[in-house]
mmCIF file of C-alpha atoms and ligand atoms in Angstrom:
data_model
loop_
_atom_site.group_PDB
_atom_site.id
_atom_site.type_symbol
_atom_site.label_atom_id
_atom_site.label_comp_id
_atom_site.label_asym_id
_atom_site.label_seq_id
_atom_site.Cartn_x
_atom_site.Cartn_y
_atom_site.Cartn_z
ATOM 1 C CA MET R 7 0.000 0.000 0.000
ATOM 2 C CA ASN R 8 1.118 3.522 -0.777
ATOM 3 C CA VAL R 9 2.379 5.264 2.385
ATOM 4 C CA SER R 10 0.179 8.286 1.696
ATOM 5 C CA GLU R 11 -2.911 6.041 1.883
ATOM 6 C CA ILE R 12 -2.163 4.971 5.452
ATOM 7 C CA GLU R 13 -4.369 6.571 8.094
ATOM 8 C CA PRO R 14 -2.894 6.860 11.613
ATOM 9 C CA GLN R 15 -5.069 6.355 14.697
ATOM 10 C CA ALA R 16 -6.270 9.511 16.482
ATOM 11 C CA VAL R 17 -2.942 10.108 18.255
ATOM 12 C CA ASP R 18 -2.946 13.791 17.370
ATOM 13 C CA THR R 19 -6.354 14.956 18.496
ATOM 14 C CA ALA R 20 -7.498 18.305 19.843
ATOM 15 C CA ILE R 21 -7.116 18.660 23.612
ATOM 16 C CA THR R 22 -10.293 17.434 25.306
ATOM 17 C CA ARG R 23 -11.786 17.921 28.760
ATOM 18 C CA SER R 24 -12.141 14.205 29.619
ATOM 19 C CA ALA R 25 -10.347 10.913 29.088
ATOM 20 C CA ILE R 26 -10.497 7.276 30.142
ATOM 21 C CA PHE R 27 -7.310 5.198 30.280
ATOM 22 C CA LEU R 28 -7.897 1.439 30.341
ATOM 23 C CA VAL R 29 -5.128 -1.148 30.596
ATOM 24 C CA ALA R 30 -6.061 -4.817 30.274
ATOM 25 C CA THR R 31 -4.384 -8.200 30.036
ATOM 26 C CA LEU R 32 -5.317 -10.706 27.356
ATOM 27 C CA THR R 33 -6.893 -14.039 28.284
ATOM 28 C CA PRO R 34 -5.013 -16.947 26.657
ATOM 29 C CA GLY R 35 -6.888 -18.919 24.000
ATOM 30 C CA ASN R 36 -7.691 -18.669 20.302
ATOM 31 C CA GLU R 37 -11.301 -17.608 20.823
ATOM 32 C CA HIS R 38 -10.141 -14.657 22.944
ATOM 33 C CA ARG R 39 -7.523 -13.714 20.368
ATOM 34 C CA ASP R 40 -10.254 -13.714 17.707
ATOM 35 C CA THR R 41 -12.515 -11.545 19.873
ATOM 36 C CA VAL R 42 -9.800 -8.891 20.223
ATOM 37 C CA ARG R 43 -8.959 -8.995 16.511
ATOM 38 C CA ALA R 44 -12.656 -8.591 15.655
ATOM 39 C CA LEU R 45 -12.889 -5.559 17.937
ATOM 40 C CA CYS R 46 -9.873 -4.008 16.184
ATOM 41 C CA GLY R 47 -11.728 -4.179 12.882
ATOM 42 C CA ASP R 48 -14.933 -2.745 14.346
ATOM 43 C CA LEU R 49 -13.419 -0.023 16.554
ATOM 44 C CA ALA R 50 -13.741 2.821 14.037
ATOM 45 C CA GLY R 51 -17.434 1.980 13.561
ATOM 46 C CA LEU R 52 -18.049 1.958 17.319
ATOM 47 C CA VAL R 53 -16.368 5.363 17.712
ATOM 48 C CA ARG R 54 -18.544 6.688 14.863
ATOM 49 C CA SER R 55 -21.740 5.316 16.423
ATOM 50 C CA VAL R 56 -21.113 6.726 19.891
ATOM 51 C CA GLY R 57 -19.485 9.944 18.684
ATOM 52 C CA LYS R 58 -22.243 10.833 16.208
ATOM 53 C CA ARG R 59 -24.670 11.363 19.080
ATOM 54 C CA VAL R 60 -22.714 14.463 20.187
ATOM 55 C CA PRO R 61 -20.830 15.759 17.128
ATOM 56 C CA SER R 62 -19.207 18.576 19.092
ATOM 57 C CA GLY R 63 -17.932 16.073 21.677
ATOM 58 C CA ASN R 64 -14.833 15.183 19.648
ATOM 59 C CA LEU R 65 -14.787 11.512 20.717
ATOM 60 C CA SER R 66 -11.682 9.512 19.782
ATOM 61 C CA CYS R 67 -10.061 6.258 20.797
ATOM 62 C CA VAL R 68 -6.490 5.024 20.466
ATOM 63 C CA LEU R 69 -5.816 1.298 20.835
ATOM 64 C CA GLY R 70 -2.310 0.039 21.672
ATOM 65 C CA PHE R 71 -0.738 -3.382 22.249
ATOM 66 C CA GLY R 72 2.113 -4.553 24.477
ATOM 67 C CA ALA R 73 5.046 -6.587 23.122
ATOM 68 C CA THR R 74 3.891 -10.018 24.298
ATOM 69 C CA ALA R 75 0.319 -9.482 23.140
ATOM 70 C CA TRP R 76 1.470 -8.324 19.723
ATOM 71 C CA GLY R 77 2.935 -11.722 18.857
ATOM 72 C CA VAL R 78 -0.128 -13.562 20.183
ATOM 73 C CA LEU R 79 -2.648 -11.348 18.379
ATOM 74 C CA PHE R 80 -0.927 -10.569 15.118
ATOM 75 C CA GLY R 81 2.129 -12.841 14.811
ATOM 76 C CA ALA R 82 5.186 -11.683 12.876
ATOM 77 C CA PRO R 83 6.441 -9.158 12.035
ATOM 78 C CA CYS R 84 6.563 -7.224 15.305
ATOM 79 C CA PRO R 85 7.093 -3.435 15.390
ATOM 80 C CA ALA R 86 10.876 -2.981 15.397
ATOM 81 C CA SER R 87 11.203 -1.140 18.724
ATOM 82 C CA LEU R 88 8.396 -2.782 20.685
ATOM 83 C CA HIS R 89 9.570 -4.481 23.875
ATOM 84 C CA PRO R 90 8.175 -4.967 27.374
ATOM 85 C CA PHE R 91 8.601 -1.802 29.450
ATOM 86 C CA ARG R 92 11.914 -2.009 31.321
ATOM 87 C CA GLU R 93 11.915 -0.653 34.851
ATOM 88 C CA ILE R 94 14.092 2.410 35.306
ATOM 89 C CA GLY R 95 15.691 3.538 38.589
ATOM 90 C CA THR R 96 16.319 1.929 41.955
ATOM 91 C CA GLY R 97 15.459 2.346 45.628
ATOM 92 C CA GLU R 98 12.909 5.064 46.313
ATOM 93 C CA ARG R 99 12.688 6.213 42.699
ATOM 94 C CA VAL R 100 11.540 3.504 40.319
ATOM 95 C CA ALA R 101 9.562 3.797 37.104
ATOM 96 C CA VAL R 102 7.808 0.486 37.706
ATOM 97 C CA ALA R 103 6.704 -1.926 34.982
ATOM 98 C CA THR R 104 3.228 -3.383 35.571
ATOM 99 C CA PRO R 105 1.160 -5.928 33.596
ATOM 100 C CA GLY R 106 -0.730 -4.772 30.506
ATOM 101 C CA ASP R 107 -1.368 -6.170 27.010
ATOM 102 C CA ILE R 108 -3.885 -3.673 25.675
ATOM 103 C CA LEU R 109 -4.246 0.086 26.184
ATOM 104 C CA LEU R 110 -7.337 2.110 25.373
ATOM 105 C CA HIS R 111 -6.962 5.897 25.398
ATOM 106 C CA ILE R 112 -10.442 7.351 25.004
ATOM 107 C CA ARG R 113 -10.812 11.124 24.778
ATOM 108 C CA ALA R 114 -13.811 13.446 24.450
ATOM 109 C CA GLU R 115 -15.083 16.821 25.533
ATOM 110 C CA GLN R 116 -17.487 15.162 27.955
ATOM 111 C CA MET R 117 -17.141 12.103 30.160
ATOM 112 C CA ASP R 118 -20.451 10.539 29.097
ATOM 113 C CA LEU R 119 -19.023 9.944 25.608
ATOM 114 C CA CYS R 120 -15.837 8.364 27.001
ATOM 115 C CA PHE R 121 -17.901 6.274 29.391
ATOM 116 C CA GLU R 122 -20.306 5.022 26.720
ATOM 117 C CA LEU R 123 -17.506 4.064 24.336
ATOM 118 C CA ALA R 124 -15.581 2.286 27.099
ATOM 119 C CA ALA R 125 -18.762 0.388 28.016
ATOM 120 C CA GLN R 126 -19.398 -0.628 24.379
ATOM 121 C CA VAL R 127 -15.785 -1.759 23.910
ATOM 122 C CA MET R 128 -15.776 -3.745 27.147
ATOM 123 C CA LYS R 129 -19.080 -5.409 26.177
ATOM 124 C CA ARG R 130 -17.409 -6.584 22.982
ATOM 125 C CA LEU R 131 -14.219 -7.746 24.683
ATOM 126 C CA GLY R 132 -15.979 -9.594 27.518
ATOM 127 C CA ALA R 133 -13.932 -12.493 28.886
ATOM 128 C CA ALA R 134 -11.168 -11.944 26.311
ATOM 129 C CA VAL R 135 -9.496 -9.425 28.646
ATOM 130 C CA THR R 136 -9.112 -8.555 32.311
ATOM 131 C CA VAL R 137 -8.913 -4.852 33.109
ATOM 132 C CA VAL R 138 -5.947 -4.215 35.418
ATOM 133 C CA ASP R 139 -6.163 -0.429 35.601
ATOM 134 C CA GLU R 140 -8.877 2.078 34.754
ATOM 135 C CA VAL R 141 -8.549 5.833 35.275
ATOM 136 C CA GLN R 142 -11.000 8.625 34.508
ATOM 137 C CA GLY R 143 -9.070 11.834 33.906
ATOM 138 C CA PHE R 144 -10.386 15.381 33.855
ATOM 139 C CA ARG R 145 -9.093 18.673 32.535
ATOM 140 C CA TYR R 146 -8.248 20.885 35.509
ATOM 141 C CA PHE R 147 -8.967 24.599 34.970
ATOM 142 C CA ASP R 148 -6.610 26.214 32.411
ATOM 143 C CA MET R 149 -4.723 23.013 31.488
ATOM 144 C CA ARG R 150 -3.252 22.667 34.992
ATOM 145 C CA SER R 151 -1.780 19.434 36.246
ATOM 146 C CA ILE R 152 -2.975 18.464 39.700
ATOM 147 C CA ILE R 153 0.225 20.020 41.116
ATOM 148 C CA GLY R 154 -0.979 23.428 39.905
ATOM 149 C CA PHE R 155 1.312 24.022 36.894
ATOM 150 C CA VAL R 156 0.112 24.260 33.291
ATOM 151 C CA ASP R 157 0.887 20.942 31.591
ATOM 152 C CA GLY R 158 1.426 20.348 27.873
ATOM 153 C CA THR R 159 2.814 23.743 26.811
ATOM 154 C CA GLU R 160 5.936 22.439 25.087
ATOM 155 C CA ASN R 161 4.144 19.774 23.068
ATOM 156 C CA PRO R 162 4.994 19.693 19.358
ATOM 157 C CA SER R 163 2.492 21.429 17.084
ATOM 158 C CA GLY R 164 1.636 21.574 13.380
ATOM 159 C CA ARG R 165 3.759 19.386 11.143
ATOM 160 C CA GLU R 166 6.098 18.584 14.019
ATOM 161 C CA VAL R 167 3.454 16.298 15.520
ATOM 162 C CA ALA R 168 3.605 13.685 12.757
ATOM 163 C CA LYS R 169 7.396 13.988 12.551
ATOM 164 C CA PHE R 170 7.815 13.202 16.256
ATOM 165 C CA THR R 171 4.991 10.706 16.748
ATOM 166 C CA LEU R 172 4.519 8.609 13.603
ATOM 167 C CA VAL R 173 6.726 5.729 12.460
ATOM 168 C CA GLY R 174 8.146 6.392 9.002
ATOM 169 C CA ASN R 175 10.272 4.434 6.575
ATOM 170 C CA GLU R 176 12.546 3.182 9.384
ATOM 171 C CA ASP R 177 10.013 0.347 9.855
ATOM 172 C CA PRO R 178 8.067 -0.062 6.574
ATOM 173 C CA PRO R 179 5.364 -2.561 7.727
ATOM 174 C CA PHE R 180 4.408 -0.196 10.558
ATOM 175 C CA VAL R 181 4.399 3.201 8.889
ATOM 176 C CA GLY R 182 1.824 5.489 10.501
ATOM 177 C CA GLY R 183 2.021 3.708 13.877
ATOM 178 C CA SER R 184 3.205 5.207 17.185
ATOM 179 C CA TYR R 185 4.698 4.084 20.458
ATOM 180 C CA VAL R 186 2.933 5.118 23.632
ATOM 181 C CA LEU R 187 4.180 4.957 27.210
ATOM 182 C CA VAL R 188 1.805 5.331 30.154
ATOM 183 C CA GLN R 189 2.449 5.742 33.875
ATOM 184 C CA LYS R 190 0.071 6.425 36.709
ATOM 185 C CA TYR R 191 1.564 8.773 39.317
ATOM 186 C CA LEU R 192 0.292 9.511 42.831
ATOM 187 C CA HIS R 193 1.360 12.773 44.459
ATOM 188 C CA ASP R 194 2.138 13.732 48.038
ATOM 189 C CA MET R 195 0.127 16.943 47.857
ATOM 190 C CA THR R 196 0.714 17.807 51.508
ATOM 191 C CA GLY R 197 4.470 17.798 50.938
ATOM 192 C CA TRP R 198 4.163 19.586 47.581
ATOM 193 C CA ASN R 199 1.888 22.302 48.954
ATOM 194 C CA ALA R 200 4.265 22.889 51.866
ATOM 195 C CA LEU R 201 6.917 24.090 49.365
ATOM 196 C CA SER R 202 7.122 27.772 48.488
ATOM 197 C CA THR R 203 5.985 28.732 44.981
ATOM 198 C CA ALA R 204 9.606 29.604 44.139
ATOM 199 C CA ASP R 205 10.769 26.116 45.165
ATOM 200 C CA GLN R 206 8.011 24.518 43.079
ATOM 201 C CA GLU R 207 8.961 26.698 40.104
ATOM 202 C CA ASN R 208 12.591 25.578 40.383
ATOM 203 C CA ILE R 209 11.446 21.944 40.386
ATOM 204 C CA ILE R 210 9.319 22.353 37.247
ATOM 205 C CA GLY R 211 11.527 24.959 35.536
ATOM 206 C CA ARG R 212 8.625 27.292 34.728
ATOM 207 C CA THR R 213 6.664 29.989 36.538
ATOM 208 C CA LYS R 214 3.494 28.731 38.187
ATOM 209 C CA LEU R 215 0.874 31.384 37.418
ATOM 210 C CA SER R 216 2.060 32.572 34.015
ATOM 211 C CA ASP R 217 3.692 29.308 32.768
ATOM 212 C CA ILE R 218 6.831 31.034 31.449
ATOM 213 C CA GLU R 219 10.027 28.965 31.141
ATOM 214 C CA LEU R 220 12.684 30.043 33.666
ATOM 215 C CA ASP R 221 15.638 31.788 32.112
ATOM 216 C CA ALA R 222 18.525 29.425 31.313
ATOM 217 C CA SER R 223 20.756 31.374 33.732
ATOM 218 C CA VAL R 224 18.552 30.437 36.708
ATOM 219 C CA LYS R 225 16.788 27.220 35.626
ATOM 220 C CA PRO R 226 18.224 24.323 37.675
ATOM 221 C CA SER R 227 19.733 21.448 35.675
ATOM 222 C CA CYS R 228 17.613 19.087 37.806
ATOM 223 C CA SER R 229 14.345 20.844 36.894
ATOM 224 C CA HIS R 230 11.688 18.704 35.224
ATOM 225 C CA SER R 231 11.866 20.882 32.141
ATOM 226 C CA ALA R 232 15.668 20.605 31.842
ATOM 227 C CA LEU R 233 15.719 16.821 32.334
ATOM 228 C CA THR R 234 12.959 16.162 29.796
ATOM 229 C CA THR R 235 14.366 18.435 27.075
ATOM 230 C CA LEU R 236 16.330 16.223 24.681
ATOM 231 C CA ASP R 237 18.820 17.409 22.143
ATOM 232 C CA LYS R 238 20.075 15.129 19.352
ATOM 233 C CA ASP R 239 22.729 16.602 17.037
ATOM 234 C CA GLY R 240 21.580 20.146 17.784
ATOM 235 C CA GLN R 241 17.902 19.308 17.145
ATOM 236 C CA GLU R 242 15.319 19.047 19.908
ATOM 237 C CA VAL R 243 13.497 15.689 20.061
ATOM 238 C CA LYS R 244 9.925 16.047 21.318
ATOM 239 C CA ILE R 245 7.187 13.701 22.410
ATOM 240 C CA LEU R 246 3.419 14.323 22.450
ATOM 241 C CA ARG R 247 1.867 14.300 25.929
ATOM 242 C CA ASP R 248 -1.773 14.402 26.965
ATOM 243 C CA ASN R 249 -1.483 13.922 30.744
ATOM 244 C CA MET R 250 -4.660 14.083 32.789
ATOM 245 C CA PRO R 251 -5.280 14.777 36.464
ATOM 246 C CA PHE R 252 -7.374 12.228 38.346
ATOM 247 C CA GLY R 253 -8.113 11.488 41.963
ATOM 248 C CA ARG R 254 -10.422 10.889 44.874
ATOM 249 C CA PRO R 255 -10.088 13.795 47.313
ATOM 250 C CA GLY R 256 -12.132 11.934 49.915
ATOM 251 C CA ALA R 257 -9.545 9.150 49.896
ATOM 252 C CA GLY R 258 -6.603 11.556 49.778
ATOM 253 C CA GLU R 259 -5.702 10.416 46.247
ATOM 254 C CA PHE R 260 -4.253 13.012 43.854
ATOM 255 C CA GLY R 261 -2.780 11.772 40.600
ATOM 256 C CA THR R 262 -1.376 12.454 37.173
ATOM 257 C CA TYR R 263 -1.901 9.940 34.394
ATOM 258 C CA PHE R 264 1.156 10.428 32.186
ATOM 259 C CA ILE R 265 0.775 9.467 28.527
ATOM 260 C CA GLY R 266 3.502 10.118 25.969
ATOM 261 C CA TYR R 267 3.401 9.300 22.244
ATOM 262 C CA ALA R 268 6.546 9.106 20.115
ATOM 263 C CA ARG R 269 7.960 7.651 16.938
ATOM 264 C CA SER R 270 10.197 5.352 18.978
ATOM 265 C CA PRO R 271 10.245 4.465 22.686
ATOM 266 C CA ALA R 272 13.847 5.728 22.940
ATOM 267 C CA PRO R 273 13.234 9.431 23.685
ATOM 268 C CA ILE R 274 10.591 8.680 26.329
ATOM 269 C CA GLU R 275 12.896 6.137 27.975
ATOM 270 C CA GLU R 276 15.757 8.623 27.920
ATOM 271 C CA MET R 277 13.547 11.207 29.634
ATOM 272 C CA LEU R 278 12.652 8.634 32.283
ATOM 273 C CA GLU R 279 16.336 7.836 32.844
ATOM 274 C CA ASN R 280 17.075 11.528 33.248
ATOM 275 C CA MET R 281 14.180 11.922 35.677
ATOM 276 C CA PHE R 282 14.652 8.771 37.785
ATOM 277 C CA ILE R 283 18.421 8.188 37.683
ATOM 278 C CA GLY R 284 19.486 11.763 36.937
ATOM 279 C CA LYS R 285 21.652 13.570 34.437
ATOM 280 C CA PRO R 286 24.399 13.163 35.506
ATOM 281 C CA PRO R 287 23.378 10.301 37.820
ATOM 282 C CA GLY R 288 22.148 11.743 41.126
ATOM 283 C CA ASN R 289 20.919 14.968 39.516
ATOM 284 C CA TYR R 290 17.368 13.567 39.429
ATOM 285 C CA ASP R 291 13.940 15.168 39.037
ATOM 286 C CA ARG R 292 12.804 16.533 42.439
ATOM 287 C CA LEU R 293 9.187 16.210 41.261
ATOM 288 C CA LEU R 294 9.751 12.537 42.118
ATOM 289 C CA ASP R 295 10.245 13.433 45.800
ATOM 290 C CA TYR R 296 6.498 14.229 45.693
ATOM 291 C CA SER R 297 5.333 11.803 42.973
ATOM 292 C CA ARG R 298 5.401 8.000 42.849
ATOM 293 C CA ALA R 299 4.862 5.925 39.699
ATOM 294 C CA VAL R 300 2.500 3.058 40.515
ATOM 295 C CA THR R 301 2.011 1.661 36.994
ATOM 296 C CA GLY R 302 4.046 1.651 33.779
ATOM 297 C CA GLY R 303 3.676 0.127 30.328
ATOM 298 C CA LEU R 304 4.829 0.494 26.740
ATOM 299 C CA PHE R 305 2.469 -0.160 23.824
ATOM 300 C CA PHE R 306 2.485 0.044 20.036
ATOM 301 C CA VAL R 307 -0.362 1.871 18.324
ATOM 302 C CA PRO R 308 -0.736 0.463 14.809
ATOM 303 C CA SER R 309 -2.255 2.654 12.106
ATOM 304 C CA ALA R 310 -6.050 2.837 11.748
ATOM 305 C CA THR R 311 -5.534 1.257 8.323
ATOM 306 C CA PHE R 312 -3.935 -1.785 10.002
ATOM 307 C CA LEU R 313 -6.887 -2.097 12.437
ATOM 308 C CA ASP R 314 -9.486 -1.701 9.676
ATOM 309 C CA GLY R 315 -7.749 -4.473 7.745
ATOM 310 C CA LEU R 316 -8.613 -6.915 10.538
ATOM 311 C CA GLY R 317 -12.342 -6.351 10.120
HETATM 312 C C1 HEM D 23 4.592 13.208 37.677
HETATM 313 C C2 HEM D 23 4.008 13.358 36.535
HETATM 314 C C3 HEM D 23 4.279 14.555 35.664
HETATM 315 C C4 HEM D 23 3.814 15.832 35.832
HETATM 316 C C5 HEM D 23 2.875 16.349 36.904
HETATM 317 C C6 HEM D 23 4.395 16.613 34.755
HETATM 318 C C7 HEM D 23 4.180 17.971 34.578
HETATM 319 C C8 HEM D 23 4.833 18.743 33.649
HETATM 320 C C9 HEM D 23 4.720 20.184 33.541
HETATM 321 C C10 HEM D 23 3.884 21.054 34.466
HETATM 322 C C11 HEM D 23 5.481 20.590 32.505
HETATM 323 C C12 HEM D 23 5.721 22.023 32.004
HETATM 324 C C13 HEM D 23 4.803 22.469 30.899
HETATM 325 C C14 HEM D 23 4.902 21.688 29.626
HETATM 326 O O1 HEM D 23 5.716 21.960 28.749
HETATM 327 O O2 HEM D 23 4.134 20.742 29.492
HETATM 328 C C15 HEM D 23 6.071 19.405 31.926
HETATM 329 C C16 HEM D 23 6.915 19.392 30.851
HETATM 330 C C17 HEM D 23 7.386 18.258 30.251
HETATM 331 N N1 HEM D 23 7.249 16.974 30.709
HETATM 332 FE FE1 HEM D 23 6.274 16.394 32.379
HETATM 333 N N2 HEM D 23 5.177 15.806 33.974
HETATM 334 C C18 HEM D 23 5.148 14.538 34.506
HETATM 335 C C19 HEM D 23 5.803 13.428 34.039
HETATM 336 C C20 HEM D 23 6.553 13.404 32.882
HETATM 337 C C21 HEM D 23 7.191 12.232 32.332
HETATM 338 C C22 HEM D 23 7.150 10.843 32.975
HETATM 339 C C23 HEM D 23 7.796 12.619 31.167
HETATM 340 C C24 HEM D 23 8.599 11.823 30.171
HETATM 341 C C25 HEM D 23 8.964 10.587 30.305
HETATM 342 C C26 HEM D 23 7.543 14.035 30.988
HETATM 343 C C27 HEM D 23 7.969 14.771 29.920
HETATM 344 C C28 HEM D 23 7.844 16.140 29.804
HETATM 345 C C29 HEM D 23 8.358 16.913 28.683
HETATM 346 C C30 HEM D 23 9.046 16.380 27.437
HETATM 347 C C31 HEM D 23 8.094 18.261 28.973
HETATM 348 C C32 HEM D 23 8.448 19.488 28.105
HETATM 349 C C33 HEM D 23 9.849 19.930 28.459
HETATM 350 C C34 HEM D 23 10.241 21.183 27.677
HETATM 351 O O3 HEM D 23 10.366 21.094 26.467
HETATM 352 O O4 HEM D 23 10.407 22.223 28.327
HETATM 353 N N3 HEM D 23 6.789 14.469 32.042
HETATM 354 N N4 HEM D 23 5.658 18.297 32.648
#
């Protein structure tokens, strides 16, 4: 097929107010494999059916697969850089790897659309999967993360998005696909809120109210912004993030669901190494003194054309 005819999944979608993140494991057995493959082929139709009821709701769904599940569901070839998520860090700071074969990233302007699509998809999947993590995320005021800073400012835009997120000719069978890494973080908000605004700004590397990047002369090399800015041969390498706050205030739970899309897992893993181990080692991200990763997984998002072909 001509590369220009390949349609990616809805990786690059307008920012929405709501999202559901679902991670599930696959039940062994051919009938379960066939159920998941059938859903892949019907997913676009399901999104159309649910989404049509509220055209302004901007409903979308991205479906990703872990390394082990890929072989079971689709056989060879496997996306060139897909591998099980490797834990990064030691001791108190670990980017943990947790079970997960299938990721659903459902986004819409309103939660009822996300909820209805998730319900329809789960009805189809039935016993073929076991959900191991399910998070409902919400947009928090003016794009704030739960820790009070604007999140997503330095995302790529325009043509950069496809350049940084879509597989190209480096892996011909998987052109138009993406890699996606997810992590669920829980925050110590009491500790975070006890810091002065200036201390918080030094940790993030940006001002809190106005979201302006700190000047290079004062921005600490251990700031989140410094450690996640990657430079390859004089060119910045970006990833596309659509993190969402979540939580249960009554239970004291305050979280960030991190989701990063990229053309290869390498830049996201390098950012995690910089954050958890430090650059140089020891110069780690102080945001992690107040944030703990409780899940972690790497998935491949094949093109929509690939999914449709399974129908
Ligand atoms: C604890 C969870 C996290 C929170 C609350 C958080 C929050 C933030 C905030 C507030 C910013 C500044 C505004 C922006 O450009 O978006 C930012 C920037 C960024 N974050 Fe995170 N982040 C988290 C985890 C991560 C992880 C795990 C990665 C990558 C593996 C990451 C990668 C980035 C990148 C690439 C930038 C832009 C840096 C720049 O170009 O200046 N973040 N994050």
